[in-house]
Short mmCIF file of C-alpha atoms in Angstrom, two decimals:
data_model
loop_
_atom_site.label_atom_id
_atom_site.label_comp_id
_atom_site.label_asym_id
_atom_site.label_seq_id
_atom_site.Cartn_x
_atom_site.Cartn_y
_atom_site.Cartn_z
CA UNK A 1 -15.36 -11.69 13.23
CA UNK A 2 -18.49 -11.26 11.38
CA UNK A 3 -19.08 -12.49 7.61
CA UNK A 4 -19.14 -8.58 6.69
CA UNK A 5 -16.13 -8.00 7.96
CA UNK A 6 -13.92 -10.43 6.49
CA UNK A 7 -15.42 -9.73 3.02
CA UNK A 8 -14.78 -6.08 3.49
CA UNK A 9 -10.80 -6.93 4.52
CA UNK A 10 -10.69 -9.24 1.51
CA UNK A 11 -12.00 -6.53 -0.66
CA UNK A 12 -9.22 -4.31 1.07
CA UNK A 13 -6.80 -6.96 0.30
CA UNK A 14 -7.60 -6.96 -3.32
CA UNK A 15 -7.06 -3.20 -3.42
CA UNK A 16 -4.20 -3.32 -1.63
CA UNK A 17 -2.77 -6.10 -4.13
CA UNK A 18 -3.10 -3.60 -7.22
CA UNK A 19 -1.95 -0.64 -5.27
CA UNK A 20 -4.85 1.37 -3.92
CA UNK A 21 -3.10 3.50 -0.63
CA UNK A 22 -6.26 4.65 0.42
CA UNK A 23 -7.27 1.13 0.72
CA UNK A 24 -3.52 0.55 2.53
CA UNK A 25 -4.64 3.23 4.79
CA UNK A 26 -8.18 1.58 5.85
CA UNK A 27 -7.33 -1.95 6.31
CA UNK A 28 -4.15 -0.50 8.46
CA UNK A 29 -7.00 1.50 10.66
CA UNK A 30 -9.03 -2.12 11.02
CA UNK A 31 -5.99 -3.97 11.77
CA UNK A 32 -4.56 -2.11 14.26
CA UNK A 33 -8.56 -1.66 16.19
CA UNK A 34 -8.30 -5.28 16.09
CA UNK A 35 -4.68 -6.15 16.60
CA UNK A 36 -5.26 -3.79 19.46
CA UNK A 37 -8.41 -5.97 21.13
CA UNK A 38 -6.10 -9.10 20.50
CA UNK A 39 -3.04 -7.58 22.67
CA UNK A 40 -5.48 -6.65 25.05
CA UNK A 41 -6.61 -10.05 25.71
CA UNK A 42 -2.98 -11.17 25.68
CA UNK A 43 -2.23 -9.05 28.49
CA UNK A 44 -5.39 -10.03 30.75
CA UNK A 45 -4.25 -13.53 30.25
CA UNK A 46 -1.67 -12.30 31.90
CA UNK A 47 1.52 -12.21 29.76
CA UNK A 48 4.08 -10.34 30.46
CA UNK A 49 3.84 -6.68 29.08
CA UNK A 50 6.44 -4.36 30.47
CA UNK A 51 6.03 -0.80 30.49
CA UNK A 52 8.69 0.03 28.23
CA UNK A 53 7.19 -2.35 25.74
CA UNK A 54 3.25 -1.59 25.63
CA UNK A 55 0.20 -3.36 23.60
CA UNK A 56 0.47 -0.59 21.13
CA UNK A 57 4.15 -1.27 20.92
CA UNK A 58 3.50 -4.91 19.91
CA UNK A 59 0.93 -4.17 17.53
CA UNK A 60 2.65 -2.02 15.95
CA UNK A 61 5.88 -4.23 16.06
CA UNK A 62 3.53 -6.88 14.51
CA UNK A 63 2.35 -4.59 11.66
CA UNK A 64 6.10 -4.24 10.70
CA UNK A 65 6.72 -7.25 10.62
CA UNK A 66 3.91 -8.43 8.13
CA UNK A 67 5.16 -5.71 5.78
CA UNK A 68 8.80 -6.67 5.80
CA UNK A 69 7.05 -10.50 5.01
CA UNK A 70 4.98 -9.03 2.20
CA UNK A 71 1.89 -10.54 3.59
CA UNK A 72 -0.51 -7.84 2.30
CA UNK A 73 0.22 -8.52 -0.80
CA UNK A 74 0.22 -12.36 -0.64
CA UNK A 75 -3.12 -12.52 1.85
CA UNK A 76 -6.17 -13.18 0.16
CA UNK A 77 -8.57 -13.01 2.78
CA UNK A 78 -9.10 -12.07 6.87
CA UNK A 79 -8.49 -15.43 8.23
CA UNK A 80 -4.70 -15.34 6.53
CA UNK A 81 -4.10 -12.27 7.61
CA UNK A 82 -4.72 -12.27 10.86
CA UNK A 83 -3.26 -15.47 12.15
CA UNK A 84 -0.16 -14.14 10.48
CA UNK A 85 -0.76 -11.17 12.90
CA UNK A 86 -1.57 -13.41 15.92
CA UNK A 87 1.44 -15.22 15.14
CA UNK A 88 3.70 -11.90 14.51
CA UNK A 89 2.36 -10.89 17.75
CA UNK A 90 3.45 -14.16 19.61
CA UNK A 91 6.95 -14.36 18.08
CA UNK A 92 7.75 -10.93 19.07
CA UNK A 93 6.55 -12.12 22.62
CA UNK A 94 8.66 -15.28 22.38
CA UNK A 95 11.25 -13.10 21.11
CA UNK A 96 11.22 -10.82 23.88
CA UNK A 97 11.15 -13.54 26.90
CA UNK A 98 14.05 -15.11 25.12
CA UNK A 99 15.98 -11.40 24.97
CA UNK A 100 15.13 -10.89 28.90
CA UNK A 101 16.00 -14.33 29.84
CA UNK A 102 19.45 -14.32 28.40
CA UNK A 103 19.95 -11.07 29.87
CA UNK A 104 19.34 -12.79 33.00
CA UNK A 105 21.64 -15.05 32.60
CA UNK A 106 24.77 -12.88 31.76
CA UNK A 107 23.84 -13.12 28.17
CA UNK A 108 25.69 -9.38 27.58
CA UNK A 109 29.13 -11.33 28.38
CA UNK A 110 32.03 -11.40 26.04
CA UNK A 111 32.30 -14.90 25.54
CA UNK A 112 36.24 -15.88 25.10
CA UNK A 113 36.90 -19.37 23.33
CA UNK A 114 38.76 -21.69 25.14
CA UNK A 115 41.92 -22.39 23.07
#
């Protein structure tokens, strides 16, 4: 990421801190273009991206997630804010491998206690 751009998303951060939507709106419109190139990368590296879960899907399941963690308002520049994307975006993954693999493994069972 250029100079440029990471003083324009910490200018949109500052906005964003005292309220500005419009400024919501933009820096949601750069995230997602670059969330977007990120998750693209993560599926040529070949993780596994099913197709009822797509790249847009996990950006956008990242983007939640950094709102319910109020990191627009705490970020105070580019470099915070998106490795708390890129890591958003690898939890979910995580997440999801850990959801299919139980699955797998009978992990819909009614487990009964042994007394």
């Amino acid at each position: 990421m250029r100079s440029s751009d990471d003083d324009t998303v910490a200018e949109l951060l500052a906005k964003v801190r005292s309220g500005d939507s419009a400024a919501t709106d933009t820096l949601l419109r750069l995230m997602y273009e670059r969330l977007t190139a990120s998750a693209e990368a993560i599926a040529q590296r070949g993780e596994p991206m099913s197709a009822s879960f797509s790249k847009s899907d996990l950006v956008q399941s990242a983007i939640v997630r950094l709102f319910e963690a109020g990191i627009f308002r705490r970020a105070e520049n580019a470099a915070y804010l998106f490795g708390a994307a890129s890591r958003a975006m690898r939890q979910i993954l995580v997440d999801r491998a850990r959801m299919r693999h139980s699955q797998k493994r009978g992990g819909e069972l009614n487990r009964l206690p042994l007394d």
